[in-house]
Short mmCIF file of C-alpha atoms and ligand atoms in Angstrom, two decimals:
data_model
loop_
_atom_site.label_atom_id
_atom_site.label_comp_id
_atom_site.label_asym_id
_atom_site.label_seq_id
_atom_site.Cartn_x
_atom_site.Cartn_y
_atom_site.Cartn_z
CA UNK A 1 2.06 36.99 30.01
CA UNK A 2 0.89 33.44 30.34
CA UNK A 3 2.64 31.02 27.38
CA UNK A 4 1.02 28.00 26.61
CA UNK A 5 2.78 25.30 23.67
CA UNK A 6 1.15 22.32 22.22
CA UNK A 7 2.20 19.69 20.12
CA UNK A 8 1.01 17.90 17.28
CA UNK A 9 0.95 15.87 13.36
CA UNK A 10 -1.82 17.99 12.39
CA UNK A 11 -2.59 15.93 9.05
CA UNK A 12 -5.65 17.00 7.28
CA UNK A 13 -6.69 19.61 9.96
CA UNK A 14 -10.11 18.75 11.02
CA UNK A 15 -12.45 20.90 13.62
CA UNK A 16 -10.99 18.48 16.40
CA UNK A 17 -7.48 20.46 16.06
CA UNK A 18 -8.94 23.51 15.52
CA UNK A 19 -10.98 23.16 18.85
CA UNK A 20 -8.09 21.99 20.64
CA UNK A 21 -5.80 25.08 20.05
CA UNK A 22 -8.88 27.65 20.26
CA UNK A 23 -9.08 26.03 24.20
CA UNK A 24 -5.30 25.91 24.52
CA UNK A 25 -4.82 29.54 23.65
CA UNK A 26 -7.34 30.48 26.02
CA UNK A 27 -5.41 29.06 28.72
CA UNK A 28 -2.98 31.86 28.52
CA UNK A 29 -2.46 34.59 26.21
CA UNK A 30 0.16 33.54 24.05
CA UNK A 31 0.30 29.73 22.17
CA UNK A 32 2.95 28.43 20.66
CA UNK A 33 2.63 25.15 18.81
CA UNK A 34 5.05 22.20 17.83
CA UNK A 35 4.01 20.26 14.79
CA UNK A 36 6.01 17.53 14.12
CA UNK A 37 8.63 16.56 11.23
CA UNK A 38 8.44 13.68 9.16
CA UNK A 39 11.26 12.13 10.23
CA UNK A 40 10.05 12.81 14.04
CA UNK A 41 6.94 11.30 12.87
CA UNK A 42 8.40 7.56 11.83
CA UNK A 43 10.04 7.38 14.70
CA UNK A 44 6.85 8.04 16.56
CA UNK A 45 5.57 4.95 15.22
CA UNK A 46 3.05 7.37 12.91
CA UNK A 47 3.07 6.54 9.34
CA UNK A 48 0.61 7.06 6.22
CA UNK A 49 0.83 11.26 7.36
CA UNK A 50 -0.60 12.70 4.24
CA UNK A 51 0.25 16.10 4.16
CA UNK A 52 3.63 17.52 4.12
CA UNK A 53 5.67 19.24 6.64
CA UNK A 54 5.13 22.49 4.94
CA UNK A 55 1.31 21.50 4.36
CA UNK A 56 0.42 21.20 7.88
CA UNK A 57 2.59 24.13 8.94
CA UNK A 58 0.70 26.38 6.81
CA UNK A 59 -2.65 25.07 7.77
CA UNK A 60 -2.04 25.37 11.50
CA UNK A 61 -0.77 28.78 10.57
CA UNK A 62 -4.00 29.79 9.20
CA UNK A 63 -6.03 28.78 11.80
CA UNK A 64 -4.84 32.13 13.49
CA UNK A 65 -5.34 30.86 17.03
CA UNK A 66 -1.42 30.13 16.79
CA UNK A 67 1.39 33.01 17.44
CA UNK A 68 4.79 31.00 16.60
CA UNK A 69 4.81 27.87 15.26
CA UNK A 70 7.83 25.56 15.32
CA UNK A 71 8.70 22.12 14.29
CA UNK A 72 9.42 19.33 16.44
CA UNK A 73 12.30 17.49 15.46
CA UNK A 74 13.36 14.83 18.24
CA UNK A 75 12.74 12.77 21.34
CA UNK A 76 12.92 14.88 24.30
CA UNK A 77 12.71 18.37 22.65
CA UNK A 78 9.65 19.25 24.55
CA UNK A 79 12.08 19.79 27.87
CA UNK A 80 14.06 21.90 25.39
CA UNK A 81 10.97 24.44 24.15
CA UNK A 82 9.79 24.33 27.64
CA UNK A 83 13.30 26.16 28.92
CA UNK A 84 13.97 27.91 25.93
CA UNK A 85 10.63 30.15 25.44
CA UNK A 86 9.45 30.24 29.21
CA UNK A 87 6.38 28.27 28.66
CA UNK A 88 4.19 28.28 31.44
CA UNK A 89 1.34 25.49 30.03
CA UNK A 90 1.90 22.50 28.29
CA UNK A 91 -1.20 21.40 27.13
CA UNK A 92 -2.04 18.36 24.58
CA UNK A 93 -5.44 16.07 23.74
CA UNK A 94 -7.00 13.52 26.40
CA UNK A 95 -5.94 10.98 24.37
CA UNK A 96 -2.47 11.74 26.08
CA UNK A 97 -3.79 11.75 29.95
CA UNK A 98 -0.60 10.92 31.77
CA UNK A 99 1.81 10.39 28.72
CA UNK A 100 3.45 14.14 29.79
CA UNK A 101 2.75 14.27 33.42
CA UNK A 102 7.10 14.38 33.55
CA UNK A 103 6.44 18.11 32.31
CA UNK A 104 4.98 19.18 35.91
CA UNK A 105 8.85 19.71 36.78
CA UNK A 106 9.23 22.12 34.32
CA UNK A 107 5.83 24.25 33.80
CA UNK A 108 1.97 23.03 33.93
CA UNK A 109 0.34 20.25 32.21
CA UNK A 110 -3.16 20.29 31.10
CA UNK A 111 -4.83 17.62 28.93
CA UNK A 112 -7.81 18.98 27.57
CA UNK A 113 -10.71 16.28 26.53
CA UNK A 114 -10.88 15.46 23.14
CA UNK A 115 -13.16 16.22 20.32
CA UNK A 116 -15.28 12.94 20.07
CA UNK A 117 -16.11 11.54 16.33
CA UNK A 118 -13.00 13.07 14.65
CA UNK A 119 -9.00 11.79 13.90
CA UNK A 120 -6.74 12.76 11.23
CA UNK A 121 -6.70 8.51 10.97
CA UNK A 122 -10.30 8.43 9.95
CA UNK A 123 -10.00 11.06 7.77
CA UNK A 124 -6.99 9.01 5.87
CA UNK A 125 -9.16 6.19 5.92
CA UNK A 126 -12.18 7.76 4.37
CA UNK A 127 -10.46 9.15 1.95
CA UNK A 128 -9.65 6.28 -0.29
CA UNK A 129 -10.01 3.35 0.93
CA UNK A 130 -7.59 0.81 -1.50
CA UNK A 131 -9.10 -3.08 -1.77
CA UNK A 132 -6.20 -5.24 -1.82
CA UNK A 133 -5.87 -8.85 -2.29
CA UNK A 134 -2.58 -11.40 -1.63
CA UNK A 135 -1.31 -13.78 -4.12
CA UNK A 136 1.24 -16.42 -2.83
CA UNK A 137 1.39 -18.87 -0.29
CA UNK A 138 4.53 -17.74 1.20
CA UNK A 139 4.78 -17.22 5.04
CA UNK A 140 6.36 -13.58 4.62
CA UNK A 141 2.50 -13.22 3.74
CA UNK A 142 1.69 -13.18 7.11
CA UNK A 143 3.97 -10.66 8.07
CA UNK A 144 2.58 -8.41 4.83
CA UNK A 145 -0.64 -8.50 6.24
CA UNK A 146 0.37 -7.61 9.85
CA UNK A 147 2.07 -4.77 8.70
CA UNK A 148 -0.54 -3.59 6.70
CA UNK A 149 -2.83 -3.01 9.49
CA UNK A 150 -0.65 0.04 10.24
CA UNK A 151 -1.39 1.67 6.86
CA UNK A 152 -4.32 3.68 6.86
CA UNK A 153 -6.46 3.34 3.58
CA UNK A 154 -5.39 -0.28 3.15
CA UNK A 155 -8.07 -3.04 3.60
CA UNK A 156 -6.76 -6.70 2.68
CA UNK A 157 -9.90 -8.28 0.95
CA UNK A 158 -8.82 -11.23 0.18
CA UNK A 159 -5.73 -14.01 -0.54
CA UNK A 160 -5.49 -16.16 -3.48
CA UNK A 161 -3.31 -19.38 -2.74
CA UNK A 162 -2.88 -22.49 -3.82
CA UNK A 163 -1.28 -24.03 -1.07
CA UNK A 164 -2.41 -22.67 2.25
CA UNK A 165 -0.34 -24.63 4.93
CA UNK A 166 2.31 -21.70 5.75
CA UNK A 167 -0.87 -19.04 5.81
CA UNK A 168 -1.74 -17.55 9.43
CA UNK A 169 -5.40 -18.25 10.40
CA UNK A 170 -5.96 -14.49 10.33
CA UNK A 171 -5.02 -14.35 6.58
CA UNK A 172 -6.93 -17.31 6.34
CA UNK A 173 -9.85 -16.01 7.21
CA UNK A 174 -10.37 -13.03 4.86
CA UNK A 175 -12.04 -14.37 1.63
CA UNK A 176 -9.22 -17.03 0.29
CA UNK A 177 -9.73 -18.77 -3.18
CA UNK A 178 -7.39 -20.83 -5.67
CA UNK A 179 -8.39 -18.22 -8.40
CA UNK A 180 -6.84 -15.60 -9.60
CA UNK A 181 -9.48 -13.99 -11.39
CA UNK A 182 -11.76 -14.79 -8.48
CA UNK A 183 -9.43 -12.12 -6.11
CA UNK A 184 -9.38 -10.08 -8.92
CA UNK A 185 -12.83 -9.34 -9.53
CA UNK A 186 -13.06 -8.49 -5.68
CA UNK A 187 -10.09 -5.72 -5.04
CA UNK A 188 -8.25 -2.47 -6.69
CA UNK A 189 -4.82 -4.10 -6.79
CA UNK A 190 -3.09 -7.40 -5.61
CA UNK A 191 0.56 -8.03 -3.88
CA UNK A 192 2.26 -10.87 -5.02
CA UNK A 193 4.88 -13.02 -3.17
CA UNK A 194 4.99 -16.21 -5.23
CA UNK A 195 7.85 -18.01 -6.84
CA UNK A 196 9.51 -15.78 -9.52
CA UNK A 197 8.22 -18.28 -12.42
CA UNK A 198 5.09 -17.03 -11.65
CA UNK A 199 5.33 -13.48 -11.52
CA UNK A 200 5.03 -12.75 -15.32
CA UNK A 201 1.59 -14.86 -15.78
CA UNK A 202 0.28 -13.40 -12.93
CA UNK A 203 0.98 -9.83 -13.02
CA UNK A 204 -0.39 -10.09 -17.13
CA UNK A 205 -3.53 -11.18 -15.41
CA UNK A 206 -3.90 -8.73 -12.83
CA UNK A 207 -2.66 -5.94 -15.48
CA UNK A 208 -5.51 -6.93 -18.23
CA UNK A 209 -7.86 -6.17 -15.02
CA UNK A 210 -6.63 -3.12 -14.81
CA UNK A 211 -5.30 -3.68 -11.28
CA UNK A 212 -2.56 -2.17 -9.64
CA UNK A 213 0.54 -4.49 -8.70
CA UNK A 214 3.07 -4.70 -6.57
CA UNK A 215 4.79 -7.91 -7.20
CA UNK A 216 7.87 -9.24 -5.33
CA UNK A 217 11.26 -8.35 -7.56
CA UNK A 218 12.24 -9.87 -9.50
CA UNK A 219 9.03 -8.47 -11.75
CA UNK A 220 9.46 -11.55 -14.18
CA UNK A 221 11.82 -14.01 -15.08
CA UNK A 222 13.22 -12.32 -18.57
CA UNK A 223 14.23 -8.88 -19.41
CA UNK A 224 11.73 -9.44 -22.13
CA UNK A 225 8.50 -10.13 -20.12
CA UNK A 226 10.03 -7.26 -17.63
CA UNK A 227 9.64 -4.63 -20.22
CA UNK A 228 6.32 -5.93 -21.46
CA UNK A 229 4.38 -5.43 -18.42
CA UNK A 230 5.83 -2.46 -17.57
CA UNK A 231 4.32 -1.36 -20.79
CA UNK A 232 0.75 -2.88 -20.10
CA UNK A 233 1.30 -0.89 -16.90
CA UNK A 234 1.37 1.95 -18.58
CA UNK A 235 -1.24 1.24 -21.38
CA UNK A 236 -3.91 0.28 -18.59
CA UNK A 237 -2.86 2.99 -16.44
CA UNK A 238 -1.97 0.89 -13.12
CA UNK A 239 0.72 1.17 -10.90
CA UNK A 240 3.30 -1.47 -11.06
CA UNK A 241 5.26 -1.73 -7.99
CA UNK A 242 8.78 -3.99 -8.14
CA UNK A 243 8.78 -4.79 -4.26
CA UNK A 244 11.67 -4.78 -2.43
CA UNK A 245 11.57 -3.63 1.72
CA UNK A 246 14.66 -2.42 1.77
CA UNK A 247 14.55 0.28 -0.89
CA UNK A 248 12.00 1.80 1.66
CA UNK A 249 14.30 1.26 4.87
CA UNK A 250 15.21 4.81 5.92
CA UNK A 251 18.97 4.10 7.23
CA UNK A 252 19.46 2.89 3.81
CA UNK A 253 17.76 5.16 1.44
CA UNK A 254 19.99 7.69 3.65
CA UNK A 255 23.04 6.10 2.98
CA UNK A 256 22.40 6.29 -0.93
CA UNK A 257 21.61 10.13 -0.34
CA UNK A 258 25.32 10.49 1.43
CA UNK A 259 27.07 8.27 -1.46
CA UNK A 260 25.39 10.31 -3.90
CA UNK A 261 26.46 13.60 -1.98
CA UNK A 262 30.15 12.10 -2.68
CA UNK A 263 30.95 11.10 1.55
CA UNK A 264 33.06 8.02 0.58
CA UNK A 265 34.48 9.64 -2.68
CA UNK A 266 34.13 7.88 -5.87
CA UNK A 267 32.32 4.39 -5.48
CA UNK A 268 34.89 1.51 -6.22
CA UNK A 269 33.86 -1.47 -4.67
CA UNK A 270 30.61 -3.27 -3.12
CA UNK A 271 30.17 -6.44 -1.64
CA UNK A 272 26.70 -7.58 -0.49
CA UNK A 273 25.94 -11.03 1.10
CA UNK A 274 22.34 -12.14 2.00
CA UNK A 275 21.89 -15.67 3.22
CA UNK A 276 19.55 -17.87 5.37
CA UNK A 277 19.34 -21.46 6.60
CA UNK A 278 15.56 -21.81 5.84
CA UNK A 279 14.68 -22.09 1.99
CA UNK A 280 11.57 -20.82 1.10
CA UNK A 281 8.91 -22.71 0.91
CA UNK A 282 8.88 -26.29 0.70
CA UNK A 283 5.09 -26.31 0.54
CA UNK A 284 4.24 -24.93 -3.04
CA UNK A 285 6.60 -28.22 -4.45
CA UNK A 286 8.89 -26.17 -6.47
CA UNK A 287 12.53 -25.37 -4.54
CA UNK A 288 13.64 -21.86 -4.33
CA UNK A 289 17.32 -21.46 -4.43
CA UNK A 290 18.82 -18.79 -3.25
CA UNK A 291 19.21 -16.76 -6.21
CA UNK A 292 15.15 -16.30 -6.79
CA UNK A 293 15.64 -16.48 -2.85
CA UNK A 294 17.48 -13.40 -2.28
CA UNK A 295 19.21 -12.30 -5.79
CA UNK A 296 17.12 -9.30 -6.67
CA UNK A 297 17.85 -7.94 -2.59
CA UNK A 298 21.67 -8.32 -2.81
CA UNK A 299 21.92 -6.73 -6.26
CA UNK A 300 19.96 -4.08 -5.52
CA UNK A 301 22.41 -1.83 -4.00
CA UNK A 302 24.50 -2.26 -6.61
CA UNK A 303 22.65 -1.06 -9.36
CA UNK A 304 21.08 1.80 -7.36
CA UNK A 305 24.88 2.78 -6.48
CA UNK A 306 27.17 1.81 -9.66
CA UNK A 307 24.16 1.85 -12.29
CA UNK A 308 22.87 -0.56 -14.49
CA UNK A 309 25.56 0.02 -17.00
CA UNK A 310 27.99 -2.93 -16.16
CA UNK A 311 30.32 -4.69 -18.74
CA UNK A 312 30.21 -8.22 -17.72
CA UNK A 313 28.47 -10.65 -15.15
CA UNK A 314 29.82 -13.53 -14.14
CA UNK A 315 28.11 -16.54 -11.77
CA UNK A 316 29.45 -19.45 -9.91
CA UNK A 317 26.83 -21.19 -8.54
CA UNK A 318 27.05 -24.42 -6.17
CA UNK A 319 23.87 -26.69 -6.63
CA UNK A 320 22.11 -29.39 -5.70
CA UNK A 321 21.81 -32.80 -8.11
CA UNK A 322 20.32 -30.81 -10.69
CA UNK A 323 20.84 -27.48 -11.58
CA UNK A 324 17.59 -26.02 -11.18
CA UNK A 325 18.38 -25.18 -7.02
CA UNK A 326 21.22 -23.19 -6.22
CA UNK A 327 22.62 -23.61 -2.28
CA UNK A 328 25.31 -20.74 -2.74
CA UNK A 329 25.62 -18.43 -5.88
CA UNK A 330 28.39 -15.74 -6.14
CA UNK A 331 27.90 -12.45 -8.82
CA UNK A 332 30.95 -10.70 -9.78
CA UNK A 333 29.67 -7.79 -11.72
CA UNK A 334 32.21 -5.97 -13.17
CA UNK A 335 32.06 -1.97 -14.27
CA UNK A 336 34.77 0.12 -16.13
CA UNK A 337 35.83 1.51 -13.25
CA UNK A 338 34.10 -0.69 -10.39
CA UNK A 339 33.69 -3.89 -9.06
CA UNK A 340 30.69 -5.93 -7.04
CA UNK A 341 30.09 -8.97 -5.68
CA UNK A 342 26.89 -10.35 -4.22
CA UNK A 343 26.95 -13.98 -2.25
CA UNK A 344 23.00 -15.51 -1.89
CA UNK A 345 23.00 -18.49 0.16
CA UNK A 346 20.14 -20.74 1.30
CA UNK A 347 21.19 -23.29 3.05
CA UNK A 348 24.40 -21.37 3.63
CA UNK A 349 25.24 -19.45 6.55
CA UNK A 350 27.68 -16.38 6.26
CA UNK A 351 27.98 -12.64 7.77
CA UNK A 352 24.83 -10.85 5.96
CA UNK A 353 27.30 -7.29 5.41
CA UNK A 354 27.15 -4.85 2.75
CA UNK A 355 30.79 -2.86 2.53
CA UNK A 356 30.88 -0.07 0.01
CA UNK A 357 34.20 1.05 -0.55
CA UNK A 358 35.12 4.47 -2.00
CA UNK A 359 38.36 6.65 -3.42
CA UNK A 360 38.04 8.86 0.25
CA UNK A 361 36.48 6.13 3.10
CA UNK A 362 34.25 3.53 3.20
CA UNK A 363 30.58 2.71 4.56
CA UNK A 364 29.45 -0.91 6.44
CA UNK A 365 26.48 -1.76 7.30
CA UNK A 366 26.19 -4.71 9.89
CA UNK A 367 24.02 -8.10 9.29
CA UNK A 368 21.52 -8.28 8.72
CA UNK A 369 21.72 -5.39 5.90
CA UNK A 370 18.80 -5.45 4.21
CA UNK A 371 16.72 -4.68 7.18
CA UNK A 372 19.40 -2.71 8.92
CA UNK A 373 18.42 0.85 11.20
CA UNK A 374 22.40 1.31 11.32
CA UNK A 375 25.50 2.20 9.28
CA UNK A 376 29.28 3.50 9.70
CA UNK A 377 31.08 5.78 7.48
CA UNK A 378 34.53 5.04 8.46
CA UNK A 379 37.59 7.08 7.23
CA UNK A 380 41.73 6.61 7.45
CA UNK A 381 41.73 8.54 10.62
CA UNK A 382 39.10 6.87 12.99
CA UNK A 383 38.24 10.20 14.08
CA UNK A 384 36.12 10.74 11.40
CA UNK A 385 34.03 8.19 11.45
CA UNK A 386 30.43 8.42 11.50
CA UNK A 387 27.43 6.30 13.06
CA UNK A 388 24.16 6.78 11.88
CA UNK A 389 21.35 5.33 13.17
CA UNK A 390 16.92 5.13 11.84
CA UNK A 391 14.38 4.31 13.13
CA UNK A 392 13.13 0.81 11.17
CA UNK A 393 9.77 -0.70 12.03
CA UNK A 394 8.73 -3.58 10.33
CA UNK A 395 11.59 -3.88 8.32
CA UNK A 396 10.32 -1.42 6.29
CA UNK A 397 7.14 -2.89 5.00
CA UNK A 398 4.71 -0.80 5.98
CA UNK A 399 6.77 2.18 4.49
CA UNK A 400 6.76 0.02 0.76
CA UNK A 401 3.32 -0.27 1.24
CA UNK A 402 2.63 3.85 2.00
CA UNK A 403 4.70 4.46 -1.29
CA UNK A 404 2.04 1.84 -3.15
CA UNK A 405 -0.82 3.42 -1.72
CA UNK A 406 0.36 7.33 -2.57
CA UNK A 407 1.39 6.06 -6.16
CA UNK A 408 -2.00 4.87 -6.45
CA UNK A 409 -3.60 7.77 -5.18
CA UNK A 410 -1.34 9.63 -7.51
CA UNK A 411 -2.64 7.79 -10.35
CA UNK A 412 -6.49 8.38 -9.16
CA UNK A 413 -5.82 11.65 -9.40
CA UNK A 414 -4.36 11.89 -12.57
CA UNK A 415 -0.55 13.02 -11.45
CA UNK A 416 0.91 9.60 -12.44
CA UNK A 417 4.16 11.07 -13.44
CA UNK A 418 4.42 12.00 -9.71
CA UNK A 419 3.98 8.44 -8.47
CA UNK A 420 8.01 7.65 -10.34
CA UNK A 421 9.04 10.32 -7.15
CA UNK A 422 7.38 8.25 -4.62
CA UNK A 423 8.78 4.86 -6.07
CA UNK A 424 12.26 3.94 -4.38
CA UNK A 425 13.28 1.71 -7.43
CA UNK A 426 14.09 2.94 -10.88
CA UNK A 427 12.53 0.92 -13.94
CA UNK A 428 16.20 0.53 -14.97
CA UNK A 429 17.15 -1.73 -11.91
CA UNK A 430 13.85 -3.63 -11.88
CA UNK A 431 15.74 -4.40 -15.43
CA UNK A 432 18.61 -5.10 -14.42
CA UNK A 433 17.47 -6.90 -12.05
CA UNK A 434 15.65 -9.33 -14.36
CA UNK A 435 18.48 -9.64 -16.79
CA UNK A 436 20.71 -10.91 -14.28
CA UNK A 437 17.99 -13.46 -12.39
CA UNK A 438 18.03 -14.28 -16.79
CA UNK A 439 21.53 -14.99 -17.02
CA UNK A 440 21.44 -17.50 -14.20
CA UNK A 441 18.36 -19.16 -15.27
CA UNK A 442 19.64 -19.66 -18.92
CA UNK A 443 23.21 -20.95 -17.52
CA UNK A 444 24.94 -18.10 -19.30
CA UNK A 445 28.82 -17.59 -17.99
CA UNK A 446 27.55 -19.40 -14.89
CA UNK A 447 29.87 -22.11 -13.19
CA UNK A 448 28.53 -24.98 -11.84
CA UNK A 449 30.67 -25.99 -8.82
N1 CTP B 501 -7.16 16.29 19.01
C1 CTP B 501 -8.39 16.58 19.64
N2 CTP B 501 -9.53 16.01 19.15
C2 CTP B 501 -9.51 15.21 18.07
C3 CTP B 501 -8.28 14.92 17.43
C4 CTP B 501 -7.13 15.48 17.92
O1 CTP B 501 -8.44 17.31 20.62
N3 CTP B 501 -10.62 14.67 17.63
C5 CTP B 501 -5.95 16.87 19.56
C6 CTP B 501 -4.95 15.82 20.02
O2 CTP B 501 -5.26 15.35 21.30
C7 CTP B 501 -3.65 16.62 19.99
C8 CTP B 501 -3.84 17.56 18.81
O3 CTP B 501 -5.26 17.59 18.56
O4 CTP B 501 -3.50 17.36 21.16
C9 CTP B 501 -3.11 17.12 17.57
O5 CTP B 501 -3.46 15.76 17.34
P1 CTP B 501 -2.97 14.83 16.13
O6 CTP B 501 -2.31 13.65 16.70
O7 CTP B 501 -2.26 15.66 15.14
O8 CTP B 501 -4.43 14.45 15.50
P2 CTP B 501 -5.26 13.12 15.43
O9 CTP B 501 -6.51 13.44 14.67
O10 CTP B 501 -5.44 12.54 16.80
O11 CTP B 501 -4.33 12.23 14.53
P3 CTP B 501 -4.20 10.63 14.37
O12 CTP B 501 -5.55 10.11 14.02
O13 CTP B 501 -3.16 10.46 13.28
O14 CTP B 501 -3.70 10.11 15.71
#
């Protein structure tokens, strides 16, 4: 009996997959076929994969050209299957012409030619096909739209700015105007990355259109003005995103799942530092310190570990002439049973570390945290410890802005309660969030050093 395997995502089966295994069972009389997990997926580099797991299992099942199917979980498994099931054929798409050629030491390799005029991409494309337009004029712009060209079903329209100086040429040259309304008229939703004064104004605006948002955190300067567009959000029926990357890192949503799954014990300490030499734009006139800089990133895994329910904040902030710009701020948020402390600096250099420490070990995750692929659990005895390491491309961007796009295909099709499972960050700490970035803007039990 001749065995034949093939592997693939097998999103949205289309007749190009179907033709493929048809010819690669005909090779040989039994087929076996690897699709691929999630997980193996992102690491792949393949993002935006529409279907589940389980969804493209059972369609490749149904095809009925396969006789086993498997999953394939990791980097060099192919070797593996190969050995393990006596394969005599490995056989993939053209579009892979001498990617597995290192199989001929272990059975045949055949690359088959490809279907012309179909991809699972295309099909992800033409499905829904979101308009998006940028508000800011902050370099990380750039970057947004860069990664955005890896999201299928994404088009960037357009950028609204009023200060273009830090804006790539590329951005540049999509349709750019000083008005808000202008952008709006032209898109389905907007990303905004301007200075947190802003936020509340703007996202109103875009809201009224009855455009989806994802707006940098912190959502809005006041706890206040937090809650009231989250309830336009919900009266206009739009998605309102608070945007933080690393909610949407992998090593770190992990590391919540293993706190949560009690690894460390009871949750007793954190202490988060985020800082950078460069303060954010000096183009737009007004000087972000570093709490608007990098508060709502440093706080966040506090909140999404310890809660929102805290009894007391306190601030010491070091400024410059007046109080409005804040070089170094320290938060020591104190919980009945817990601690935290979060250092921002701009204009400050320090070791960018997040320690968590808990009743049975602890977890650290190396600088620079907040875009980190890496973590330790480490224990009393050594011997314990744990490394774990993710996969992270562009610092998790791209993966924030496949959560937007789902949540607003949610919404489209009427499942919007479904979208709050595909958003990484609670309404609560978007809240919290606020309150605090309140507190410090108000002076309340803040020290001026
Ligand atoms: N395939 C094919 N003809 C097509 C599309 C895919 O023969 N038009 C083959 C691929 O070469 C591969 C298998 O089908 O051997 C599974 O491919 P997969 O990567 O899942 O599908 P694509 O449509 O290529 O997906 P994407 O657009 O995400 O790359």
């Amino acid at each position: 009996m001749i065995k034949v395997i093939t592997y693939g995502t097998y999103d949205l089966l289309h007749h190009g997959h179907v033709r493929l295994l048809e010819r690669a069972k005909a090779l040989g009389d039994y087929l076996i076929v690897g699709v691929t997990s999630d997980d193996f997926d992102k690491t792949r580099g393949k993002i935006n994969v529409q279907q589940s797991l389980e969804e493209r299992v059972a369609a490749v099942r149904a095809t009925g050209v396969a006789d086993k199917v498997i999953i394939e979980e990791y980097e060099g498994q192919k070797i593996d299957d190969i050995r393990k099931y006596g394969v005599d054929i490995f056989t993939v798409g053209s579009d892979w012409i001498g990617h597995f050629d290192y199989l001929n030491e272990y059975c045949k390799v055949v690359y088959l030619p490809r279907t012309e005029g179909i991809s699972s991409t295309e099909l992800r494309d033409q499905k829904r096909l979101i308009k998006v337009g940028l508000v800011g004029y902050e370099k990380y712009l750039n970057k947004v739209y860069k990664e955005c060209q890896f999201v299928n079903g994404v088009r960037i329209n357009g950028v609204c700015t009023q200060n273009s100086r830090e804006l790539s040429e590329e951005l540049l040259s999509l349709d750019t105007t000083d008005s808000l309304d202008e952008l709006l008229s032209k898109v389905d939703a907007v990303y905004i990355h301007s200075h947190p004064k802003y936020h509340y104004d703007e996202m109103k605006r875009a809201l009224q259109a009855g455009k989806h948002v994802m707006c940098e955190s912190p959502l809005a300067e006041t706890e206040r003005e937090c809650r009231e567009l989250i309830a336009m959000a919900q009266e206009n029926n739009c998605v309102m995103m608070d945007s933080l990357r690393t909610a949407y890192s992998t090593a770190y949503a992990r590391m919540l799942l293993l706190i949560k799954g009690g690894k460390i014990g009871e949750v007793v300490s954190i202490d988060a530092t985020c800082t950078s030499l460069r303060t954010n734009s000096a183009v737009s006139g007004e000087k972000w310190g570093s709490m608007p800089a990098w508060g709502p990133t440093a706080l966040l895994p506090i909140f999404q570990i310890l809660g929102t329910g805290y009894s007391d904040v306190k601030i010491t902030s070091r400024c410059e002439n007046d109080r409005s710009v804040d070089v170094f701020s320290k938060i020591d948020i104190t919980y009945p049973k817990a601690v935290a402390t979060v250092k921002v600096g701009t204009g400050v250099k320090s070791e960018g570390e997040l320690v968590i420490a808990g009743t049975q070990g602890y977890i650290y995750v190396p600088a620079p945290w907040w875009k980190t692929d890496y973590f330790e659990i480490r224990y009393e005895n050594p011997e314990e410890n744990r490394r774990y390491f993710y996969q992270l491309d562009g610092e998790g961007i791209r993966y924030e802005w496949v959560s937007f796009l789902k949540m607003i295909n949610a919404f489209a099709e009427g499942k919007a309660e479904e979208s709050a499972y595909i958003d990484n960050i609670d309404r609560s700490v978007s809240l919290a969030i606020a309150r605090v970035m309140e507190q410090f803007n108000n002076g309340i039990d803040v020290k001026y050093i």
